[in-house]
CSV table of C-alpha atoms in Angstrom, one decimal:
chain,number,residue,atom,x,y,z
A,1,MET,CA,0.2,-26.0,-12.6
A,2,VAL,CA,2.3,-29.2,-12.6
A,3,LEU,CA,5.1,-29.3,-10.0
A,4,ALA,CA,8.0,-31.2,-11.5
A,5,VAL,CA,10.2,-33.1,-9.1
A,6,THR,CA,13.7,-32.6,-10.5
A,7,SER,CA,16.0,-33.4,-7.6
A,8,LEU,CA,14.7,-36.8,-6.7
A,9,VAL,CA,17.3,-39.5,-6.1
A,10,LEU,CA,17.3,-42.6,-8.3
A,11,ILE,CA,17.4,-46.1,-6.8
A,12,ARG,CA,20.2,-48.1,-8.5
A,13,GLU,CA,19.1,-51.3,-6.9
A,14,ILE,CA,15.6,-52.3,-5.9
A,15,ARG,CA,14.9,-55.5,-4.0
A,16,ARG,CA,11.9,-57.3,-5.2
A,17,LEU,CA,10.5,-54.2,-6.9
A,18,PRO,CA,10.7,-54.4,-10.7
A,19,VAL,CA,12.2,-51.6,-12.7
A,20,GLY,CA,10.2,-50.1,-15.5
A,21,HIS,CA,6.9,-50.2,-13.6
A,22,LEU,CA,5.0,-48.3,-11.0
A,23,THR,CA,5.0,-50.5,-7.9
A,24,VAL,CA,2.6,-49.7,-5.0
A,25,GLN,CA,3.0,-51.7,-1.8
A,26,PHE,CA,0.4,-51.3,0.9
A,27,PHE,CA,2.3,-52.1,4.1
A,28,ASP,CA,0.6,-54.2,6.8
A,29,VAL,CA,0.9,-51.8,9.7
A,30,GLY,CA,-2.0,-53.0,11.7
A,31,GLN,CA,-4.8,-50.4,12.4
A,32,GLY,CA,-3.3,-47.5,10.3
A,33,ASP,CA,-2.2,-46.6,6.8
A,34,SER,CA,1.2,-46.7,5.0
A,35,ALA,CA,1.9,-47.3,1.3
A,36,LEU,CA,5.2,-47.2,-0.6
A,37,MET,CA,5.3,-46.2,-4.3
A,38,VAL,CA,8.4,-46.8,-6.5
A,39,SER,CA,8.3,-45.2,-9.9
A,40,PRO,CA,9.7,-46.6,-13.1
A,41,SER,CA,12.9,-44.6,-12.7
A,42,GLY,CA,13.2,-45.6,-9.0
A,43,LYS,CA,11.8,-42.6,-7.3
A,44,THR,CA,10.3,-43.4,-3.9
A,45,ILE,CA,7.1,-41.9,-2.3
A,46,LEU,CA,5.8,-43.0,1.1
A,47,ILE,CA,2.2,-42.1,1.8
A,48,ASP,CA,1.5,-42.2,5.6
A,49,GLY,CA,3.5,-43.9,8.3
A,50,GLY,CA,1.2,-46.0,10.3
A,51,PRO,CA,0.4,-46.2,14.0
A,52,ASP,CA,3.8,-47.4,15.2
A,53,LEU,CA,7.3,-48.2,13.7
A,54,SER,CA,6.0,-51.1,11.5
A,55,ALA,CA,6.3,-48.9,8.4
A,56,LEU,CA,10.0,-48.3,9.2
A,57,GLU,CA,10.5,-52.0,9.4
A,58,ALA,CA,8.6,-52.6,6.2
A,59,LEU,CA,10.7,-50.0,4.4
A,60,GLY,CA,13.8,-51.9,5.4
A,61,LYS,CA,12.5,-55.1,3.8
A,62,ALA,CA,11.2,-53.4,0.6
A,63,LEU,CA,14.2,-51.3,-0.2
A,64,PRO,CA,17.9,-52.3,-0.6
A,65,LEU,CA,20.2,-51.8,2.4
A,66,SER,CA,22.1,-49.2,0.4
A,67,LYS,CA,19.0,-47.1,0.0
A,68,LYS,CA,19.1,-44.2,2.5
A,69,SER,CA,16.8,-41.7,0.9
A,70,ILE,CA,13.1,-41.2,0.2
A,71,ASP,CA,12.1,-38.7,-2.3
A,72,LEU,CA,8.8,-37.7,-0.9
A,73,LEU,CA,6.8,-38.3,2.3
A,74,ILE,CA,3.1,-37.6,2.1
A,75,LEU,CA,0.9,-37.2,5.2
A,76,SER,CA,-2.7,-37.6,4.3
A,77,HIS,CA,-3.9,-36.0,7.6
A,78,PRO,CA,-2.4,-35.5,11.1
A,79,ASP,CA,-3.8,-38.5,13.0
A,80,PRO,CA,-1.1,-40.7,14.8
A,81,ASP,CA,-2.2,-43.9,13.0
A,82,HIS,CA,-1.0,-42.3,9.8
A,83,PHE,CA,2.4,-40.8,10.8
A,84,THR,CA,3.9,-42.4,13.9
A,85,ALA,CA,6.9,-43.8,12.1
A,86,PHE,CA,7.6,-40.5,10.2
A,87,PRO,CA,9.8,-38.9,12.9
A,88,GLU,CA,12.1,-42.0,12.9
A,89,ILE,CA,12.1,-42.1,9.1
A,90,LEU,CA,13.1,-38.5,9.0
A,91,ARG,CA,16.1,-39.4,11.2
A,92,ARG,CA,17.2,-42.4,9.3
A,93,PHE,CA,16.5,-41.4,5.7
A,94,LYS,CA,17.4,-38.4,3.6
A,95,VAL,CA,14.0,-37.1,2.7
A,96,GLY,CA,13.5,-34.8,-0.3
A,97,ALA,CA,10.2,-33.2,0.9
A,98,LEU,CA,7.2,-33.6,3.2
A,99,LEU,CA,3.9,-33.0,1.6
A,100,LEU,CA,1.3,-31.9,4.2
A,101,PRO,CA,-2.5,-31.5,4.4
A,102,ALA,CA,-3.9,-28.1,4.5
A,103,ILE,CA,-5.5,-28.7,8.0
A,104,ARG,CA,-3.0,-29.3,10.8
A,105,ASN,CA,-3.2,-29.5,14.5
A,106,ASN,CA,-1.4,-28.5,17.7
A,107,GLU,CA,-1.0,-32.0,19.2
A,108,GLU,CA,2.5,-32.7,20.4
A,109,PRO,CA,3.2,-35.7,18.0
A,110,PHE,CA,2.4,-33.7,15.0
A,111,GLN,CA,4.4,-30.6,16.2
A,112,VAL,CA,7.4,-32.9,16.9
A,113,LEU,CA,7.2,-34.2,13.3
A,114,LEU,CA,7.2,-30.6,12.0
A,115,ALA,CA,10.1,-29.6,14.3
A,116,ILE,CA,12.3,-32.5,13.2
A,117,ALA,CA,11.6,-31.8,9.5
A,118,GLN,CA,12.4,-28.1,10.0
A,119,GLU,CA,15.6,-29.0,11.9
A,120,GLN,CA,16.8,-31.1,9.0
A,121,GLY,CA,15.9,-28.5,6.5
A,122,ILE,CA,13.3,-30.7,4.8
A,123,PRO,CA,11.0,-28.6,2.6
A,124,LEU,CA,7.4,-28.6,3.9
A,125,VAL,CA,4.9,-28.5,1.0
A,126,ALA,CA,1.2,-27.8,1.4
A,127,ALA,CA,-1.0,-30.0,-0.8
A,128,ASN,CA,-2.7,-28.0,-3.4
A,129,PRO,CA,-5.0,-29.3,-6.2
A,130,GLU,CA,-3.6,-26.7,-8.5
A,131,ARG,CA,-0.1,-28.1,-8.2
A,132,ASP,CA,0.1,-31.7,-9.2
A,133,ILE,CA,3.4,-33.7,-8.9
A,134,ASP,CA,5.0,-35.0,-12.1
A,135,LEU,CA,7.8,-37.5,-11.5
A,136,ASN,CA,9.1,-37.0,-15.0
A,137,ASP,CA,9.0,-40.8,-15.7
A,138,GLY,CA,5.4,-41.2,-16.6
A,139,VAL,CA,4.0,-41.1,-13.1
A,140,VAL,CA,1.8,-38.2,-12.0
A,141,LEU,CA,0.4,-37.6,-8.5
A,142,ASP,CA,-2.8,-35.7,-9.2
A,143,ILE,CA,-3.9,-34.0,-5.9
A,144,LEU,CA,-7.7,-33.8,-5.9
A,145,TRP,CA,-8.6,-32.8,-2.4
A,146,PRO,CA,-8.8,-30.6,-0.2
A,147,PRO,CA,-9.0,-27.2,-2.0
A,148,HIS,CA,-6.4,-24.7,-0.9
A,149,PRO,CA,-7.2,-23.1,1.5
A,150,ALA,CA,-9.2,-25.9,3.0
A,151,PRO,CA,-12.8,-25.5,4.0
A,152,LEU,CA,-13.9,-25.7,7.6
A,153,ILE,CA,-14.2,-29.5,8.0
A,154,GLY,CA,-12.7,-32.1,10.3
A,155,ASP,CA,-9.3,-33.6,9.9
A,156,ASN,CA,-10.6,-36.8,8.4
A,157,ASP,CA,-12.6,-35.1,5.7
A,158,ALA,CA,-9.7,-32.8,5.0
A,159,SER,CA,-7.5,-35.8,4.2
A,160,ILE,CA,-5.3,-35.4,1.1
A,161,VAL,CA,-6.9,-37.3,-1.8
A,162,LEU,CA,-4.6,-38.0,-4.6
A,163,ARG,CA,-4.6,-40.3,-7.7
A,164,ALA,CA,-1.3,-41.8,-8.7
A,165,SER,CA,-1.3,-42.6,-12.5
A,166,PHE,CA,1.1,-44.5,-14.8
A,167,GLY,CA,0.0,-45.4,-18.2
A,168,THR,CA,-3.5,-46.9,-18.0
A,169,GLY,CA,-3.0,-47.8,-14.3
A,170,SER,CA,-4.1,-45.6,-11.4
A,171,VAL,CA,-4.6,-45.7,-7.6
A,172,LEU,CA,-6.8,-43.4,-5.6
A,173,PHE,CA,-5.5,-42.8,-2.1
A,174,THR,CA,-8.2,-41.3,0.2
A,175,GLY,CA,-6.7,-41.1,3.8
A,176,ASP,CA,-9.5,-41.2,6.3
A,177,LEU,CA,-12.0,-39.4,4.0
A,178,GLY,CA,-15.6,-40.0,5.1
A,179,VAL,CA,-19.0,-39.6,3.5
A,180,GLN,CA,-19.2,-35.9,4.1
A,181,GLY,CA,-15.8,-35.3,2.6
A,182,GLU,CA,-16.7,-37.6,-0.3
A,183,ALA,CA,-19.9,-35.7,-1.0
A,184,THR,CA,-18.1,-32.4,-0.9
A,185,LEU,CA,-15.3,-33.7,-3.2
A,186,LEU,CA,-17.9,-35.1,-5.7
A,187,ALA,CA,-19.7,-31.7,-5.7
A,188,THR,CA,-16.6,-30.1,-7.2
A,189,GLY,CA,-17.1,-32.2,-10.3
A,190,VAL,CA,-13.5,-33.4,-10.3
A,191,ASP,CA,-12.8,-36.8,-11.9
A,192,VAL,CA,-12.1,-39.3,-9.2
A,193,SER,CA,-12.1,-42.5,-11.3
A,194,ALA,CA,-9.3,-45.0,-10.7
A,195,GLN,CA,-8.5,-48.6,-11.3
A,196,VAL,CA,-7.7,-49.2,-7.5
A,197,LEU,CA,-9.3,-47.5,-4.6
A,198,LYS,CA,-7.5,-47.3,-1.2
A,199,VAL,CA,-10.7,-47.4,0.8
A,200,GLY,CA,-11.1,-44.4,3.1
A,201,HIS,CA,-10.8,-44.7,7.0
A,202,HIS,CA,-9.9,-48.3,7.1
A,203,GLY,CA,-13.4,-49.4,5.8
A,204,SER,CA,-15.4,-47.4,8.3
A,205,ARG,CA,-19.1,-47.5,8.1
A,206,PHE,CA,-19.0,-43.8,7.4
A,207,SER,CA,-16.8,-44.0,4.2
A,208,SER,CA,-17.2,-45.3,0.7
A,209,SER,CA,-20.7,-44.2,-0.1
A,210,ASP,CA,-22.6,-45.6,-3.0
A,211,ALA,CA,-22.2,-42.4,-4.9
A,212,PHE,CA,-18.4,-42.3,-4.3
A,213,LEU,CA,-17.9,-45.9,-5.4
A,214,THR,CA,-19.9,-45.2,-8.6
A,215,ALA,CA,-17.7,-42.1,-9.3
A,216,VAL,CA,-14.4,-44.0,-8.7
A,217,SER,CA,-15.6,-47.2,-10.4
A,218,PRO,CA,-12.5,-49.1,-9.3
A,219,ARG,CA,-11.7,-52.7,-10.4
A,220,LEU,CA,-10.2,-53.4,-6.9
A,221,ALA,CA,-10.5,-52.0,-3.4
A,222,VAL,CA,-7.7,-52.2,-0.9
A,223,ILE,CA,-8.4,-51.7,2.8
A,224,SER,CA,-5.5,-51.1,5.2
A,225,VAL,CA,-6.8,-52.4,8.6
A,226,GLY,CA,-5.7,-54.2,11.7
A,227,LYS,CA,-6.8,-57.7,12.3
A,228,ASP,CA,-9.5,-58.0,15.0
A,229,ASN,CA,-9.4,-54.2,15.8
A,230,HIS,CA,-11.7,-52.8,18.3
A,231,TYR,CA,-13.3,-50.4,15.8
A,232,GLY,CA,-14.9,-53.3,13.9
A,233,HIS,CA,-13.2,-52.2,10.6
A,234,PRO,CA,-13.9,-52.9,7.9
A,235,ASN,CA,-17.5,-52.4,8.7
A,236,PRO,CA,-19.9,-55.0,7.2
A,237,GLU,CA,-22.1,-52.3,5.7
A,238,THR,CA,-19.1,-50.9,3.8
A,239,LEU,CA,-18.1,-54.4,2.7
A,240,GLN,CA,-21.6,-54.9,1.4
A,241,ARG,CA,-21.6,-51.7,-0.6
A,242,LEU,CA,-18.4,-52.8,-2.2
A,243,THR,CA,-19.8,-56.3,-2.9
A,244,THR,CA,-23.0,-54.9,-4.3
A,245,ALA,CA,-20.9,-52.6,-6.6
A,246,GLY,CA,-19.0,-55.7,-7.8
A,247,ILE,CA,-15.7,-54.5,-6.5
A,248,PRO,CA,-13.3,-57.1,-5.2
A,249,VAL,CA,-11.7,-56.4,-1.9
A,250,ARG,CA,-8.3,-57.1,-0.5
A,251,THR,CA,-7.3,-56.3,3.1
A,252,THR,CA,-3.9,-56.1,4.8
A,253,ALA,CA,-5.5,-57.8,7.8
A,254,GLU,CA,-6.0,-60.9,5.7
A,255,GLU,CA,-3.0,-60.8,3.4
A,256,GLY,CA,-0.3,-58.8,5.0
A,257,ASP,CA,1.5,-56.5,2.6
A,258,ILE,CA,-0.3,-56.1,-0.7
A,259,VAL,CA,1.8,-55.3,-3.8
A,260,LEU,CA,0.3,-54.0,-7.0
A,261,ILE,CA,2.4,-53.5,-10.2
A,262,PHE,CA,1.3,-51.3,-13.1
């Protein structure tokens, strides 16, 4: 089933983001994840909200001052380095809906996020591979993982995995998916191929297995990661697997914001 988004607000003015294309901007939020998509008709989707308020600041720079709405927020999984800015974004922007992973937790930050969304009447939508999201302008968000209901796996391996496609361009977002989640996803037989791979778990040693890289077969890998982080991300072994596979790598730690246009 395809879920058509019919009530999304159009952007009449987009600062530095070209109209008629799908633009994906990976924000430099340090050791965390946050990426903004702007569709050809101006619909806005924010995937994850980083470890602090950097994503909020980045939104202010990427969108026009008159833009006070975001059509869809997507939380890949309930770790603070992926949604810390979301509560403040909910307060400052009119948000059309919040797409949530099947596995949630009882930690206070996540519960506060849910409470704010419910107070503001924002629809909470559970990610479901049987209900993809069609933006009605050529962009489709194909939810690939996890199944609904989700299997008994950890938060990271239950991350929402989705492919954003427009024409021949595509980006695979993987949250903090690790090798166990990758293997379970591949075992379903679903097509995970994409032009661009947002590398799982900030380039952790326990992500981006050889089998997964072969299945995705990306032309580019993007790693959202903090400079000189104490986790040692991206791990040298992961970088070597990407190099061996012939996949160019770009990181937010080295470049800051990374903008791709399809």
